[in-house]
CSV table of C-alpha atoms in Angstrom, one decimal:
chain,number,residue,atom,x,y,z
A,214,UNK,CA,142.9,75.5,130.4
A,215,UNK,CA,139.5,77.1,130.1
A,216,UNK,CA,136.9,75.7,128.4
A,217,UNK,CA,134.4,77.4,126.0
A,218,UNK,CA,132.4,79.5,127.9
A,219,UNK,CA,129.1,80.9,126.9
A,220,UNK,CA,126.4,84.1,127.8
A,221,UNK,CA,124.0,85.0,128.6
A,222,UNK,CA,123.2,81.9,130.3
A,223,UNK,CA,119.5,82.5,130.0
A,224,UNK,CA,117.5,85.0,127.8
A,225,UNK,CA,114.1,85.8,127.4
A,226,UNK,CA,113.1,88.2,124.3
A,227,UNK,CA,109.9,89.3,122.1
A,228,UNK,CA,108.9,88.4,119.2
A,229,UNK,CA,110.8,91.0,116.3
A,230,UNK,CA,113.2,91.6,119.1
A,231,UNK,CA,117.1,91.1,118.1
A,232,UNK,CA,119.3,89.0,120.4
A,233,UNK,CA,123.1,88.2,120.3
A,234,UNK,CA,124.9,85.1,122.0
A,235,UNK,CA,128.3,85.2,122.8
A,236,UNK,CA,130.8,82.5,122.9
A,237,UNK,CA,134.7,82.4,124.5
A,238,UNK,CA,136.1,79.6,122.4
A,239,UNK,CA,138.9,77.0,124.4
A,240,UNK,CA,142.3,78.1,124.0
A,241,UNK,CA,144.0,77.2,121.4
A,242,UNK,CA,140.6,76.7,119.5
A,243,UNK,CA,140.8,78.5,115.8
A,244,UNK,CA,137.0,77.1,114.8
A,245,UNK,CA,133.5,78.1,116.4
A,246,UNK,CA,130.6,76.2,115.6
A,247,UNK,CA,127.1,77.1,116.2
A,248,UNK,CA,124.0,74.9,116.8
A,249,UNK,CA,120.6,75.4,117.8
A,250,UNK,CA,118.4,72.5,119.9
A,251,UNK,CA,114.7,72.6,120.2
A,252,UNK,CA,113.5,71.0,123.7
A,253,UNK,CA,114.3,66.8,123.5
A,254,UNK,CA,115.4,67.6,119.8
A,255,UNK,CA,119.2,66.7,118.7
A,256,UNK,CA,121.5,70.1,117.6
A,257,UNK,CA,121.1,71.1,114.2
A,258,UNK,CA,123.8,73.4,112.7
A,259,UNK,CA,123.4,77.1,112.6
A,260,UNK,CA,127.0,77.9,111.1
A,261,UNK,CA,131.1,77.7,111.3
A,262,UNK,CA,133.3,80.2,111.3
A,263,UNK,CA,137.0,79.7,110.9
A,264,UNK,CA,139.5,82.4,111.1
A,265,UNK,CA,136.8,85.3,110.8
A,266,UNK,CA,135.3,83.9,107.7
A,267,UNK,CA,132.1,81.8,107.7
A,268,UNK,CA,133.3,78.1,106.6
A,269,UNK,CA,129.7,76.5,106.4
A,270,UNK,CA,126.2,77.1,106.7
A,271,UNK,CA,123.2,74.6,107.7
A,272,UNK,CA,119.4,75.5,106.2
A,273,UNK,CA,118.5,78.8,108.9
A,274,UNK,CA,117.4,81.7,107.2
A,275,UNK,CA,119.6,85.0,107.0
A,276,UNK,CA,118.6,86.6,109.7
A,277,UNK,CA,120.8,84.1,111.6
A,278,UNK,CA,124.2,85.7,111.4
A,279,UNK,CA,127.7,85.7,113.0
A,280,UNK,CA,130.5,86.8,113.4
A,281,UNK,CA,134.6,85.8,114.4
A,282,UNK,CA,136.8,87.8,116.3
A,283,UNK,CA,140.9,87.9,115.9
A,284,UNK,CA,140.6,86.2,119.5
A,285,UNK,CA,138.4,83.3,118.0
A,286,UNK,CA,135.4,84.5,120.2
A,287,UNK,CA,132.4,84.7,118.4
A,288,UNK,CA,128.9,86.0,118.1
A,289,UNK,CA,125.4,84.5,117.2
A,290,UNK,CA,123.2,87.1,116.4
A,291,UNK,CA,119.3,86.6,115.3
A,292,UNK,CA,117.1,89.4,113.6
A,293,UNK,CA,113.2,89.3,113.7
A,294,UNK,CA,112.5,87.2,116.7
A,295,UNK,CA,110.0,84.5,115.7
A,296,UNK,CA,108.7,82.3,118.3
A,297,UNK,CA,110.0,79.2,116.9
A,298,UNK,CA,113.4,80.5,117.9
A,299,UNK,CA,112.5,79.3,121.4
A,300,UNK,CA,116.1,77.0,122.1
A,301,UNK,CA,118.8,76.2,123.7
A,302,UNK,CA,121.9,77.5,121.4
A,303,UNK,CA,125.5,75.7,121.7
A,304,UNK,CA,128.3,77.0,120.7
A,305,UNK,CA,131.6,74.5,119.6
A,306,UNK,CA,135.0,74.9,119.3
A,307,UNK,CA,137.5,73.1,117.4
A,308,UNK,CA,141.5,73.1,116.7
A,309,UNK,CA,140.3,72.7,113.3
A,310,UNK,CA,142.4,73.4,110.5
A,311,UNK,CA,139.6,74.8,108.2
A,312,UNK,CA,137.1,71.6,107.8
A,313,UNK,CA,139.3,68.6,109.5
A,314,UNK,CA,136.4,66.5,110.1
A,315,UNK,CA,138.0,64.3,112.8
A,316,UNK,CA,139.0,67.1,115.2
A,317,UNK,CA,136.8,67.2,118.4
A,318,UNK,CA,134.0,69.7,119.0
A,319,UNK,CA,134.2,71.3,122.9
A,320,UNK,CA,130.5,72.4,123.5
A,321,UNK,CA,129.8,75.3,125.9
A,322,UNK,CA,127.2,74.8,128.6
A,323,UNK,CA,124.7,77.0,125.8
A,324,UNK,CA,122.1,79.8,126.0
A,325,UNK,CA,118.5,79.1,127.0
A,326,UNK,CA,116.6,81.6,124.5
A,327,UNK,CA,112.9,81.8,125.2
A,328,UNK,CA,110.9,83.9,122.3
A,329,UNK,CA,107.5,85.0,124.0
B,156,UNK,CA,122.1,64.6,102.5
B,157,UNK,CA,123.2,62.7,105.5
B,158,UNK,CA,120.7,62.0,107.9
B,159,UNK,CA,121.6,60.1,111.3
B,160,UNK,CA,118.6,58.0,113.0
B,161,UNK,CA,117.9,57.0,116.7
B,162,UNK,CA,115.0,54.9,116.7
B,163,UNK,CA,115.2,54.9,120.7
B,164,UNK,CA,113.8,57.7,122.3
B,165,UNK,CA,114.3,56.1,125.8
B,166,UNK,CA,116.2,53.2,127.2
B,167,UNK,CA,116.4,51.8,130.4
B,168,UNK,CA,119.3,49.7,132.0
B,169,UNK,CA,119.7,48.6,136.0
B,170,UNK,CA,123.4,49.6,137.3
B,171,UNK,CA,126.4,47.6,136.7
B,172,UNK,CA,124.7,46.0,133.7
B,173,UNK,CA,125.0,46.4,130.1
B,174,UNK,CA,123.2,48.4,128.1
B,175,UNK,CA,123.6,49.5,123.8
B,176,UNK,CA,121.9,52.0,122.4
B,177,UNK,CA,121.4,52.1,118.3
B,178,UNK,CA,122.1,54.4,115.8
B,179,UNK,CA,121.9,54.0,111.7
B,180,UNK,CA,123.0,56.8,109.6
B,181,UNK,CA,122.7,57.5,105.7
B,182,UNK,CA,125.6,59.3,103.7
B,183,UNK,CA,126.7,58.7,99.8
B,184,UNK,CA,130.1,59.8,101.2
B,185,UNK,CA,133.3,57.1,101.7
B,186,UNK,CA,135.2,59.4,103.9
B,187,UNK,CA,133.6,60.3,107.4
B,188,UNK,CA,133.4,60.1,111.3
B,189,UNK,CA,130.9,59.0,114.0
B,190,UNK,CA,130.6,60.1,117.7
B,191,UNK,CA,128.9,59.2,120.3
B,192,UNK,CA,128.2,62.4,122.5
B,193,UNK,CA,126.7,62.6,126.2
B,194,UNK,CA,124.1,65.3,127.8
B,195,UNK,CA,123.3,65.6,131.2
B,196,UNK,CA,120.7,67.4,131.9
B,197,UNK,CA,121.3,70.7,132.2
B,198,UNK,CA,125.1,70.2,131.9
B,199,UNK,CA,127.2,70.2,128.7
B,200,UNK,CA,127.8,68.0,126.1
B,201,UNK,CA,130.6,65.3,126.0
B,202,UNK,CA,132.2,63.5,123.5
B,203,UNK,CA,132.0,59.9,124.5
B,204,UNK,CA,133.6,57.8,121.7
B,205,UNK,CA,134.6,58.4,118.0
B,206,UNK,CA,134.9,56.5,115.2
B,207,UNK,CA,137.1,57.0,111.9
B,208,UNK,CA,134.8,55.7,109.4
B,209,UNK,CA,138.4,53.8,107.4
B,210,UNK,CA,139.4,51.9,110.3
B,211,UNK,CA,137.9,48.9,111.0
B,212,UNK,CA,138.5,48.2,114.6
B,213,UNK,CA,135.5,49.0,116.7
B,214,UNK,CA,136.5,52.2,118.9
B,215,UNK,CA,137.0,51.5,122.3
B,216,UNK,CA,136.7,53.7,125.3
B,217,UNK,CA,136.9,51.9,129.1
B,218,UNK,CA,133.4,50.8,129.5
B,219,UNK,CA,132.3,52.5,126.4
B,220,UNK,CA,132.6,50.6,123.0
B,221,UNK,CA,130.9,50.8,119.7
B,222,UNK,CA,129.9,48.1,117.3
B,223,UNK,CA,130.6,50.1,113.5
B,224,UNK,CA,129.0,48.2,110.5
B,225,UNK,CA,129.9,50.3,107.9
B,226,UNK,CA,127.9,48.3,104.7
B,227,UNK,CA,125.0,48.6,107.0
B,228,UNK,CA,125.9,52.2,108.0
B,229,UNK,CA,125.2,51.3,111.8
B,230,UNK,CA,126.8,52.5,114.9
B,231,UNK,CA,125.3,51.1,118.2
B,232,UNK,CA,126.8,52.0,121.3
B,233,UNK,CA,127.3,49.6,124.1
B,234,UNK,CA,127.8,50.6,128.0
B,235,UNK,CA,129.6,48.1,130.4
B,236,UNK,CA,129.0,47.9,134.0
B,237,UNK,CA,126.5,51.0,134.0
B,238,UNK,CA,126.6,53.8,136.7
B,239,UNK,CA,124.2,56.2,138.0
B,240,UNK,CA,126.5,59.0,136.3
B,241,UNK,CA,125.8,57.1,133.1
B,242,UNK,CA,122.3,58.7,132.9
B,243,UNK,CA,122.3,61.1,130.4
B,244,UNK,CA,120.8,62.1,126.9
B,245,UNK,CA,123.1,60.2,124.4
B,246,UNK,CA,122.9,61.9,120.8
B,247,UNK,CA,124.5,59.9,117.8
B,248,UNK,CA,126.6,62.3,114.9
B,249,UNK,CA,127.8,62.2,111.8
B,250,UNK,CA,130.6,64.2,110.3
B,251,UNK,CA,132.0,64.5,106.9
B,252,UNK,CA,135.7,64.5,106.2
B,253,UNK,CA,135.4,67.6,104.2
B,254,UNK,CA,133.4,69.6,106.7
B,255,UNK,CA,133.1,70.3,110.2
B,256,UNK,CA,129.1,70.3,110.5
B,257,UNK,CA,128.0,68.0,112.6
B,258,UNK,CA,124.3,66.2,112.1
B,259,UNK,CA,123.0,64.5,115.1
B,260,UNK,CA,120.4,62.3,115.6
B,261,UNK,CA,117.5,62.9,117.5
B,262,UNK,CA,119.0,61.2,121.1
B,263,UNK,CA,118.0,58.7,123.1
B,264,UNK,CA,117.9,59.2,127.1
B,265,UNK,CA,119.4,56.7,129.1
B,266,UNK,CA,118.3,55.9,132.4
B,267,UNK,CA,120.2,53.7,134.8
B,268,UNK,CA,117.8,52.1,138.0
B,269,UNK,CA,120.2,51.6,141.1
């Protein structure tokens, strides 16, 4: 069984630049969640998609979009590079039927995105 | 909002002791669950424990085990019989029943002395 599987592994970009992160959910996995974490700093939540359709959005501006594919890979794209954006970005899948809270997140090993 | 605290930024433990890291958490909600999730560095994150917040019996995991108070909305961790592999960053999180956002605290890193 594979496990969720992220790239790039490491990225560096300009500020204004676009950038998009991919993630390879586990099989099986129906639900992608994204998080951004700032250097020593705990995950906060980006978004959630389930079944193509965001299910969920923490407080990051619009220019943080997504997207879900019918093979429940998924995208993490970000507009207007600021340098702020500087992270390491996870991407989680779930079995999750829609928002079961209990079911397990599977990280990936993330994207190391550094805004000069 | 919830918000999840870690009010140890660093802890220390020599091998094969016992170590428990502390978390407290703050949520309106009745209906919830805890984890308990392990970073290595530079390696991914693990789930280490979890904990429904309607049961009462503290979760258990081999050497792992949590002490859940739920009036005082705490949730310490507690290590048995550390290893060297047991040094990690250990983040504390928080979901709600009804959603499948997790809020972490801000982690504590362990280390373990041989």
């Amino acid at each position: 069984e594979t496990g969720v599987t992220q790239s790039p592994t490491h990225l560096i970009k300009t500020r204004g630049q676009q950038v998009t992160l991919r993630c390879s959910s586990q099989s099986g996995h129906n639900t992608v969640s994204w998080y951004q974490q700032a250097l020593g700093q705990g995950p906060q939540f980006i978004f959630q998609y389930y079944r193509e359709e965001e299910n969920g959005r923490g407080n990051f501006p619009p220019r943080f979009s997504g997207l879900q594919f019918p093979n429940y890979s998924s995208e993490l794209n970000v507009n207007a590079l600021e340098l702020d954006d500087s992270a390491l970005y996870l991407c989680a899948s779930s079995p999750a039927t829609g928002s079961a809270g209990g079911n397990e997140q599977f990280f990936g090993p993330g994207t190391r995105l550094t805004v000069l | 909002a919830q918000t999840v605290t870690q009010s140890q930024p660093e802890m220390s433990v020599q091998e094969a002791e016992t170590v428990t890291l502390s978390c407290t958490y703050d949520t309106s909600e009745s209906d919830y669950y805890l984890f308990w999730y392990k970073q290595p560095p530079s390696r991914q994150m693990i789930l280490v424990i979890r904990q429904e917040a309607y049961k009462q019996q503290n979760a258990t995991e081999n050497r792992f085990s949590v002490n859940f108070q739920k009036a005082a909305k705490s949730f310490s961790l507690k290590i048995s019989d550390s290893q060297l592999g047991d040094a990690a960053m250990y983040f504390c999180a928080y979901r709600s029943a009804s959603t499948g956002k997790l809020i972490f605290g801000q982690g504590t890193t362990l280390q373990v002395k041989p």
